[in-house]
PDB file of C-alpha atoms in Angstrom:
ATOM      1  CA  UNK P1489     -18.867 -44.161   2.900  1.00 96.00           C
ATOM      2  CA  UNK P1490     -19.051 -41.550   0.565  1.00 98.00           C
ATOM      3  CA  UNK P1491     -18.831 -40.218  -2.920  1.00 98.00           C
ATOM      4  CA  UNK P1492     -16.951 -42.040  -5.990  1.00 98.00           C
ATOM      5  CA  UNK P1493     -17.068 -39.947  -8.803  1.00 98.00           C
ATOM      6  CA  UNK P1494     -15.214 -41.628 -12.076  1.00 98.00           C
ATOM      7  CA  UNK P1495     -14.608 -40.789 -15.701  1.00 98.00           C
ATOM      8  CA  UNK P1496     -14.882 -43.223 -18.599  1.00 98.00           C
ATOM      9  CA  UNK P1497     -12.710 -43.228 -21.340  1.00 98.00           C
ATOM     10  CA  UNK P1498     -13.748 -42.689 -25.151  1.00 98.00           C
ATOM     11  CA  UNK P1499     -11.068 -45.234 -26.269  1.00 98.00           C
ATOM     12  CA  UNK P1500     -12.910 -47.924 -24.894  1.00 98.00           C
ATOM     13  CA  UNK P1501     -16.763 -47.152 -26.243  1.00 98.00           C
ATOM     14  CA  UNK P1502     -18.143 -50.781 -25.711  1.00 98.00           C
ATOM     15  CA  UNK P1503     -17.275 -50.535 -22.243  1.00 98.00           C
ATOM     16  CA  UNK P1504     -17.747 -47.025 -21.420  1.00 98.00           C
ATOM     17  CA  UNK P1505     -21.591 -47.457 -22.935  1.00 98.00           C
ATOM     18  CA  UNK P1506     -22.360 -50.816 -21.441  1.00 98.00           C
ATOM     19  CA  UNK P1507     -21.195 -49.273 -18.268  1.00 98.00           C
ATOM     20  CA  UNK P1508     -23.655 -45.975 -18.876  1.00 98.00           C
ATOM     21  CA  UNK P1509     -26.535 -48.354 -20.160  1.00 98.00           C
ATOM     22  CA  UNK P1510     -26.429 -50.106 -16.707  1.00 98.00           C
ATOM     23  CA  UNK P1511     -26.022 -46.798 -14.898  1.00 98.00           C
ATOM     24  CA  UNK P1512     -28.770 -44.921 -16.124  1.00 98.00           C
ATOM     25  CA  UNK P1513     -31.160 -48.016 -15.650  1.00 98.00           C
ATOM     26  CA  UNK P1514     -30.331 -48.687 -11.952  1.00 98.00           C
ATOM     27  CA  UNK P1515     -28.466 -51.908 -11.930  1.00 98.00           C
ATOM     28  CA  UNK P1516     -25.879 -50.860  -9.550  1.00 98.00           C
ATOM     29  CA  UNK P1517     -27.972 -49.534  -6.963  1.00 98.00           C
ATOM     30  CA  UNK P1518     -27.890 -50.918  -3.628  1.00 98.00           C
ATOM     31  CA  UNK P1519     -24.691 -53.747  -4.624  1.00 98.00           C
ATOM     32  CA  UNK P1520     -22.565 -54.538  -2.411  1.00 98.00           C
ATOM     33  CA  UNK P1521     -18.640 -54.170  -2.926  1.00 98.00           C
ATOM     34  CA  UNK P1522     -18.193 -57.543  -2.189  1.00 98.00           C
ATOM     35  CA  UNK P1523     -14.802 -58.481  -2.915  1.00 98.00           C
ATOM     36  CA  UNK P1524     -12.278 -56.030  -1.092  1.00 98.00           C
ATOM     37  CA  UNK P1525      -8.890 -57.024  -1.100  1.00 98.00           C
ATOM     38  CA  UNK P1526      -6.272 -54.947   1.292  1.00 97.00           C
ATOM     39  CA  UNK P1527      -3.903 -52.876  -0.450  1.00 96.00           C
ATOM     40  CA  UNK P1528      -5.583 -54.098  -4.172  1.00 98.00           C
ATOM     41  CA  UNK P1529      -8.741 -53.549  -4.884  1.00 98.00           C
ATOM     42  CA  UNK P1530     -12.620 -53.213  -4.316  1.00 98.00           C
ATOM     43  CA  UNK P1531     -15.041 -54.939  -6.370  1.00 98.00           C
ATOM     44  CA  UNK P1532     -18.738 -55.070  -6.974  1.00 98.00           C
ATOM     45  CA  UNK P1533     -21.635 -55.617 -10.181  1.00 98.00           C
ATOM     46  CA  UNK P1534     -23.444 -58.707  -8.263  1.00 97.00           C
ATOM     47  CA  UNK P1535     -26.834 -57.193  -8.594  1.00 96.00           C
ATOM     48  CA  UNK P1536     -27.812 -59.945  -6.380  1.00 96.00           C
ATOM     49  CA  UNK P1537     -26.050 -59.349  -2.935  1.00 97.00           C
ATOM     50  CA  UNK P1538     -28.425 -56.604  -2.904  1.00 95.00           C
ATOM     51  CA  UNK P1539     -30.238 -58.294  -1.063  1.00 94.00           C
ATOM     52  CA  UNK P1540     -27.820 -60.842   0.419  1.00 95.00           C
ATOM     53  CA  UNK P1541     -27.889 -62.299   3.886  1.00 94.00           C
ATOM     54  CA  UNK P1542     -24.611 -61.234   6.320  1.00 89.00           C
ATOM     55  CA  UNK P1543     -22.035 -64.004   6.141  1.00 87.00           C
ATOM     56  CA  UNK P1544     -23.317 -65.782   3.227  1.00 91.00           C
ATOM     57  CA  UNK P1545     -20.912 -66.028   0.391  1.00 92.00           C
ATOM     58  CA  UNK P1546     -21.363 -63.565  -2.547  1.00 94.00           C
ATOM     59  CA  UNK P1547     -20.156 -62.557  -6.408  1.00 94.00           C
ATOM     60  CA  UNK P1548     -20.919 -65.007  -9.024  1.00 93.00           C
ATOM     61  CA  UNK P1549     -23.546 -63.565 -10.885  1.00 94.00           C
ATOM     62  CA  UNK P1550     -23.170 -61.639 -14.144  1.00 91.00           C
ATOM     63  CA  UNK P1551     -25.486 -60.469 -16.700  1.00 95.00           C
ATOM     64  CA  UNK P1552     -24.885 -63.587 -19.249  1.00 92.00           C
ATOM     65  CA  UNK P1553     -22.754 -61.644 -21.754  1.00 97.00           C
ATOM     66  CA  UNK P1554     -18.978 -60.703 -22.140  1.00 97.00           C
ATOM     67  CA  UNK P1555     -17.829 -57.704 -24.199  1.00 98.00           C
ATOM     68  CA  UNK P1556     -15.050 -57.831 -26.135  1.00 98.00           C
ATOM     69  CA  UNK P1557     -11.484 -56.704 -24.779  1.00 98.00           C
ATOM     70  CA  UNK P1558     -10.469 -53.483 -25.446  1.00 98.00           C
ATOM     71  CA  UNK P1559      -7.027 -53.178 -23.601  1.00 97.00           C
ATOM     72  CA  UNK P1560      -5.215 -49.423 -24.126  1.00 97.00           C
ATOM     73  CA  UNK P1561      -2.069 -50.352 -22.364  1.00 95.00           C
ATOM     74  CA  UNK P1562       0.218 -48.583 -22.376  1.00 95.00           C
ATOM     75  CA  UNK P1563      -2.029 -45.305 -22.696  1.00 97.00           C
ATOM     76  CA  UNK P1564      -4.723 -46.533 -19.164  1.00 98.00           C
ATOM     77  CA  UNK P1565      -2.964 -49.272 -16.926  1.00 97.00           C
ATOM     78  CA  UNK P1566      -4.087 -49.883 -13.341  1.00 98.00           C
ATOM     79  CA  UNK P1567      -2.450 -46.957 -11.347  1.00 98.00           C
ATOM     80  CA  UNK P1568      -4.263 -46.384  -8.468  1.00 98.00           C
ATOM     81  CA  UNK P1569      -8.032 -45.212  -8.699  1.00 98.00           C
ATOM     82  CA  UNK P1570      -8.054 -46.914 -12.165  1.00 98.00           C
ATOM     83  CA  UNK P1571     -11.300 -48.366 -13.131  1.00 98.00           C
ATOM     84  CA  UNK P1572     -11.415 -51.736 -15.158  1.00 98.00           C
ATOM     85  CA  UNK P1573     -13.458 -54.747 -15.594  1.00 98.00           C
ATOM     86  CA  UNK P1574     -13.874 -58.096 -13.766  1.00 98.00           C
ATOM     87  CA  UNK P1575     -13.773 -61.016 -16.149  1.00 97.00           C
ATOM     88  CA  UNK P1576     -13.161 -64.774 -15.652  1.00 95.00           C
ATOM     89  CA  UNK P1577      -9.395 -66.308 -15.860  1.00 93.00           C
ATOM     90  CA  UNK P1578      -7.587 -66.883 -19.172  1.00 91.00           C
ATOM     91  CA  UNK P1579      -8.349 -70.867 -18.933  1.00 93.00           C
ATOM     92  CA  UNK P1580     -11.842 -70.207 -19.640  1.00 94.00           C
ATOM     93  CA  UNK P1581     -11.426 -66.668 -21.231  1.00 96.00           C
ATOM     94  CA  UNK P1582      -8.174 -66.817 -23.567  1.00 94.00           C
ATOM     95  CA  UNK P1583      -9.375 -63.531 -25.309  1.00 96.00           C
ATOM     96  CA  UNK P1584      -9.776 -61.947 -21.952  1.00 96.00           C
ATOM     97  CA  UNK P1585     -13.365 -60.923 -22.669  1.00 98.00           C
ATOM     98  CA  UNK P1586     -15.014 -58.298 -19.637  1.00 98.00           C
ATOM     99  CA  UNK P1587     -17.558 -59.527 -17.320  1.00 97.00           C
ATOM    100  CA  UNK P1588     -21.051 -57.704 -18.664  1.00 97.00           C
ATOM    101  CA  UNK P1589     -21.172 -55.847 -15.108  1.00 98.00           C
ATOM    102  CA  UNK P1590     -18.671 -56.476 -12.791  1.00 98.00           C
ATOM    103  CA  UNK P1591     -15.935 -53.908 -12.438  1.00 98.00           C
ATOM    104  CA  UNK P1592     -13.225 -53.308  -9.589  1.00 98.00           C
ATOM    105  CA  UNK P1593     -11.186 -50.104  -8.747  1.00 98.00           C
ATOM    106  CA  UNK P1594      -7.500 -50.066  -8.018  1.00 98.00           C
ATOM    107  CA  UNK P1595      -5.992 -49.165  -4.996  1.00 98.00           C
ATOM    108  CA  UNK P1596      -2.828 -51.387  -4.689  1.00 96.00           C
ATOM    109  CA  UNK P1597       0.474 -49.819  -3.458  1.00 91.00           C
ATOM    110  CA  UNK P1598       4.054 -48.485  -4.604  1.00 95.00           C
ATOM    111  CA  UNK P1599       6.351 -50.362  -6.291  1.00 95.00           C
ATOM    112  CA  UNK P1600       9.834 -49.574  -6.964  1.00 94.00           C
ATOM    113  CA  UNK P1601      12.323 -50.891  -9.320  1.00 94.00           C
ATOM    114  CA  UNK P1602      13.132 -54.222  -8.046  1.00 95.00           C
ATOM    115  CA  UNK P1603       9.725 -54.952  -8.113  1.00 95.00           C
ATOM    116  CA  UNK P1604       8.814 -53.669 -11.083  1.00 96.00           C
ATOM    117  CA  UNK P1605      11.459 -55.637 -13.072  1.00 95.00           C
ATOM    118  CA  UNK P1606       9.700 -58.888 -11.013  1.00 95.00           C
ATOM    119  CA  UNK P1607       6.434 -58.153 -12.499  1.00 93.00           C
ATOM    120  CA  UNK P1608       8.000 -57.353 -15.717  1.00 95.00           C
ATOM    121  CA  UNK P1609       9.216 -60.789 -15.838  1.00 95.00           C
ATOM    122  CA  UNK P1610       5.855 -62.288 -14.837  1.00 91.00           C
ATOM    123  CA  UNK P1611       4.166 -60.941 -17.688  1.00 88.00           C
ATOM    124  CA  UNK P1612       6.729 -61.697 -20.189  1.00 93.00           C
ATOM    125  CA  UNK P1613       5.470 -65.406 -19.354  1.00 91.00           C
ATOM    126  CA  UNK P1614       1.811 -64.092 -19.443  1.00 85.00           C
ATOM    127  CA  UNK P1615       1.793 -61.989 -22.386  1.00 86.00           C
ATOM    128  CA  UNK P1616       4.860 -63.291 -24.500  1.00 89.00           C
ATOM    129  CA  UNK P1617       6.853 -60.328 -24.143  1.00 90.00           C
ATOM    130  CA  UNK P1618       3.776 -58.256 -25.724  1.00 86.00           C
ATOM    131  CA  UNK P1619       3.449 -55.929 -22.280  1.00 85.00           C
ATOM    132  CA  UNK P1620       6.280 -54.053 -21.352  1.00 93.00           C
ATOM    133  CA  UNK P1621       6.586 -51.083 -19.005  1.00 95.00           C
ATOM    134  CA  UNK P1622       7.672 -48.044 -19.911  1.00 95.00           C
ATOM    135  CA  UNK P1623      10.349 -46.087 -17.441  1.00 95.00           C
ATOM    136  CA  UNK P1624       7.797 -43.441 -16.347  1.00 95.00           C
ATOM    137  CA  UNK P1625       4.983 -45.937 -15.546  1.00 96.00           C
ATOM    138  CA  UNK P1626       7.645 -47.440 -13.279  1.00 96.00           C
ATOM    139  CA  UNK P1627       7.898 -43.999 -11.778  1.00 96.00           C
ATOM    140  CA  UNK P1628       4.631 -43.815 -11.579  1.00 96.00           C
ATOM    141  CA  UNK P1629       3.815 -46.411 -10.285  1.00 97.00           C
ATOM    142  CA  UNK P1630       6.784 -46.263  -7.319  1.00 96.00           C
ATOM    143  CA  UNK P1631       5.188 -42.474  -6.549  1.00 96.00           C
ATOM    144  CA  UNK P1632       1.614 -43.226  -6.445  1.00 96.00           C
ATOM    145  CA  UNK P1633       0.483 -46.909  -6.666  1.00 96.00           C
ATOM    146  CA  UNK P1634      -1.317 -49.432  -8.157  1.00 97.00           C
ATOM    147  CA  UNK P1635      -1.398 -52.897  -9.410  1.00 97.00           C
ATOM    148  CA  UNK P1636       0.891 -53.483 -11.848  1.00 96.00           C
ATOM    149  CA  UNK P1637       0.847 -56.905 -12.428  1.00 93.00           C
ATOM    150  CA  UNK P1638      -2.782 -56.734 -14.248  1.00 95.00           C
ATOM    151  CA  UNK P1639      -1.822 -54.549 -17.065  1.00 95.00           C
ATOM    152  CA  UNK P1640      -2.025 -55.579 -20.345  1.00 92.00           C
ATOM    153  CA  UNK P1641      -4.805 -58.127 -19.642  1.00 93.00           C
ATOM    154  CA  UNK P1642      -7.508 -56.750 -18.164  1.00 97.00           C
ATOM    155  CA  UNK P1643      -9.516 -53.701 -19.696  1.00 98.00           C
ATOM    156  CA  UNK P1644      -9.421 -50.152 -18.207  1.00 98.00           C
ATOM    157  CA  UNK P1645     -11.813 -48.243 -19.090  1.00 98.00           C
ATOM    158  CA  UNK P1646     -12.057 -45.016 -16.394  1.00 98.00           C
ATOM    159  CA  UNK P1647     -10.423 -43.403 -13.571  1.00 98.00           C
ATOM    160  CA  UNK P1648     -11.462 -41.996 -10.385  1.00 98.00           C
ATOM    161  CA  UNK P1649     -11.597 -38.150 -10.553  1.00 98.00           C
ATOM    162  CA  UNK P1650     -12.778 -37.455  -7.451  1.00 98.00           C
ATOM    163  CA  UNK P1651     -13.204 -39.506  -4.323  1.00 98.00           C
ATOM    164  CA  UNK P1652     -10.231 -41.319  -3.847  1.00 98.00           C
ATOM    165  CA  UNK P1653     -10.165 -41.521  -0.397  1.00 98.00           C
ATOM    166  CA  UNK P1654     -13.069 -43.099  -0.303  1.00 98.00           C
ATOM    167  CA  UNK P1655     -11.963 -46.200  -2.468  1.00 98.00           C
ATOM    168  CA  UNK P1656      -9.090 -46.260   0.413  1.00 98.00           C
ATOM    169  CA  UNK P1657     -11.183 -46.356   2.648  1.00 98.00           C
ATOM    170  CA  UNK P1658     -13.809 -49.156   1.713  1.00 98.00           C
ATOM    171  CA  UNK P1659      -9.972 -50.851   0.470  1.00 98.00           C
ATOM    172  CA  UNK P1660      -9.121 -50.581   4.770  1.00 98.00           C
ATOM    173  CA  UNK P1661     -12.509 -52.407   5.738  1.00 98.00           C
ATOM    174  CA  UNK P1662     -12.433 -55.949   7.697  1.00 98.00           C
ATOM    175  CA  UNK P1663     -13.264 -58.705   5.426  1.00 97.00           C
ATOM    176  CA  UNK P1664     -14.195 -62.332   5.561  1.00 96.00           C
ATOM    177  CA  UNK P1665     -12.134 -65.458   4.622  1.00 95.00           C
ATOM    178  CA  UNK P1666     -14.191 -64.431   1.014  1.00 95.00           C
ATOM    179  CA  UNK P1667     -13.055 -61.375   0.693  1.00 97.00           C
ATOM    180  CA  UNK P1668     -16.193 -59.776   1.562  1.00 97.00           C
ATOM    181  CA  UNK P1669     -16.496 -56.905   4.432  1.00 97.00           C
ATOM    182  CA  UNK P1670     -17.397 -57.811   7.610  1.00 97.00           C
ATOM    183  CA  UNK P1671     -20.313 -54.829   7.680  1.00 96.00           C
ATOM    184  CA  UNK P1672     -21.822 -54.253   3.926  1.00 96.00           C
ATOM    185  CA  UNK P1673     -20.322 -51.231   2.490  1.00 98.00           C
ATOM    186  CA  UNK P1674     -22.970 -50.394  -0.897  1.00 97.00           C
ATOM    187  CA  UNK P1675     -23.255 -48.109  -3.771  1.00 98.00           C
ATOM    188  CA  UNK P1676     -26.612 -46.433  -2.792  1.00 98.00           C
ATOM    189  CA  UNK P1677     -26.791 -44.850  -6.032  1.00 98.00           C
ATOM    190  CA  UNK P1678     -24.995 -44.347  -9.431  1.00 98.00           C
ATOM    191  CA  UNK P1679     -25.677 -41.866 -11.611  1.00 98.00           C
ATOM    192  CA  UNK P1680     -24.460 -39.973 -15.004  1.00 98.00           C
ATOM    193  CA  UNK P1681     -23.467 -36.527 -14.269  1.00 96.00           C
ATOM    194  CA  UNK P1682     -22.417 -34.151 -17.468  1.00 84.00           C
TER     195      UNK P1682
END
């Protein structure tokens, strides 16, 4: 649908290399973003729905290993474009380890102050008080977007720098009663670029 063109952050090097090791051998060429959620995010690192039948249900398969947390909130939170990793729910993960290859991007939506102050609440519970917002995240967040309610427990580790509109885009596609779109939408190719 287009170009995606993000930029990883040095603050998080476990994830940034993983992420460039898996690049620059080809594992995300050809996945599918197979979890798109409306007015949230898109999702993909399933190397095998590259090859996945229409219909069939996809997005359980990870590389075997977790990497360590490495959560920068408040510096990188999940305004929109925001690029973080997938992992699997506290329950299982209480240290909220990454998933070795899955990753989503942020697309979400404003929220203002009412909100804001309902998702502050929510992760008081979560968190123990630990996350708090600062005022101008709230702004941001109310002038551009996002999903707020993740922060502080999921690692974000890049940001889209160029090709936004195309992560609204694939975010507007039809999608299944999994989450998956209707008609594949795939990353053809990743590369590093300098």
């Amino acid at each position: 649908m287009g170009d995606i063109t993000v930029e990883l952050y040095n603050e998080t090097p476990r994830h940034r290399d993983n992420f460039l090791k898996l690049v620059r051998s080809g594992y995300y060429d050809g996945n599918l973003w197979h979890r798109v959620i409306s007015d949230f995010m898109i999702q993909t690192g399933d190397s095998t729905t590259r090859h996945a039948k229409p219909g069939t249900e996809v997005g359980d398969y990870d590389l075997g290993y977790r990497i360590p947390a490495e959560i920068c909130f408040p510096k990188y939170f999940h305004k929109r474009g925001a690029l973080a990793a997938a992992r699997e729910p506290d329950a299982d993960n209480p240290k909220h380890e990454s998933s070795a290859s899955q990753f989503y991007i942020v697309w979400g939506f404003p929220y203002g102050p009412k909100a804001m102050t309902k998702f502050q609440t929510r992760l008081d519970s979560l968190t123990h008080g630990k996350v708090k917002f600062p005022q101008e995240m709230c702004d941001y967040y109310w002038s551009h977007g996002g999903t707020p309610w993740l922060d502080g427990q999921y690692t974000v580790f890049g940001e889209v720098v160029k090709g936004l509109s195309v992560v609204g885009a694939i975010d507007a596609v039809a999608t299944d009663d999994h989450d998956r779109p209707l008609e594949d939408v795939r990353i053809i190719k990743a590369i590093v670029i300098k």
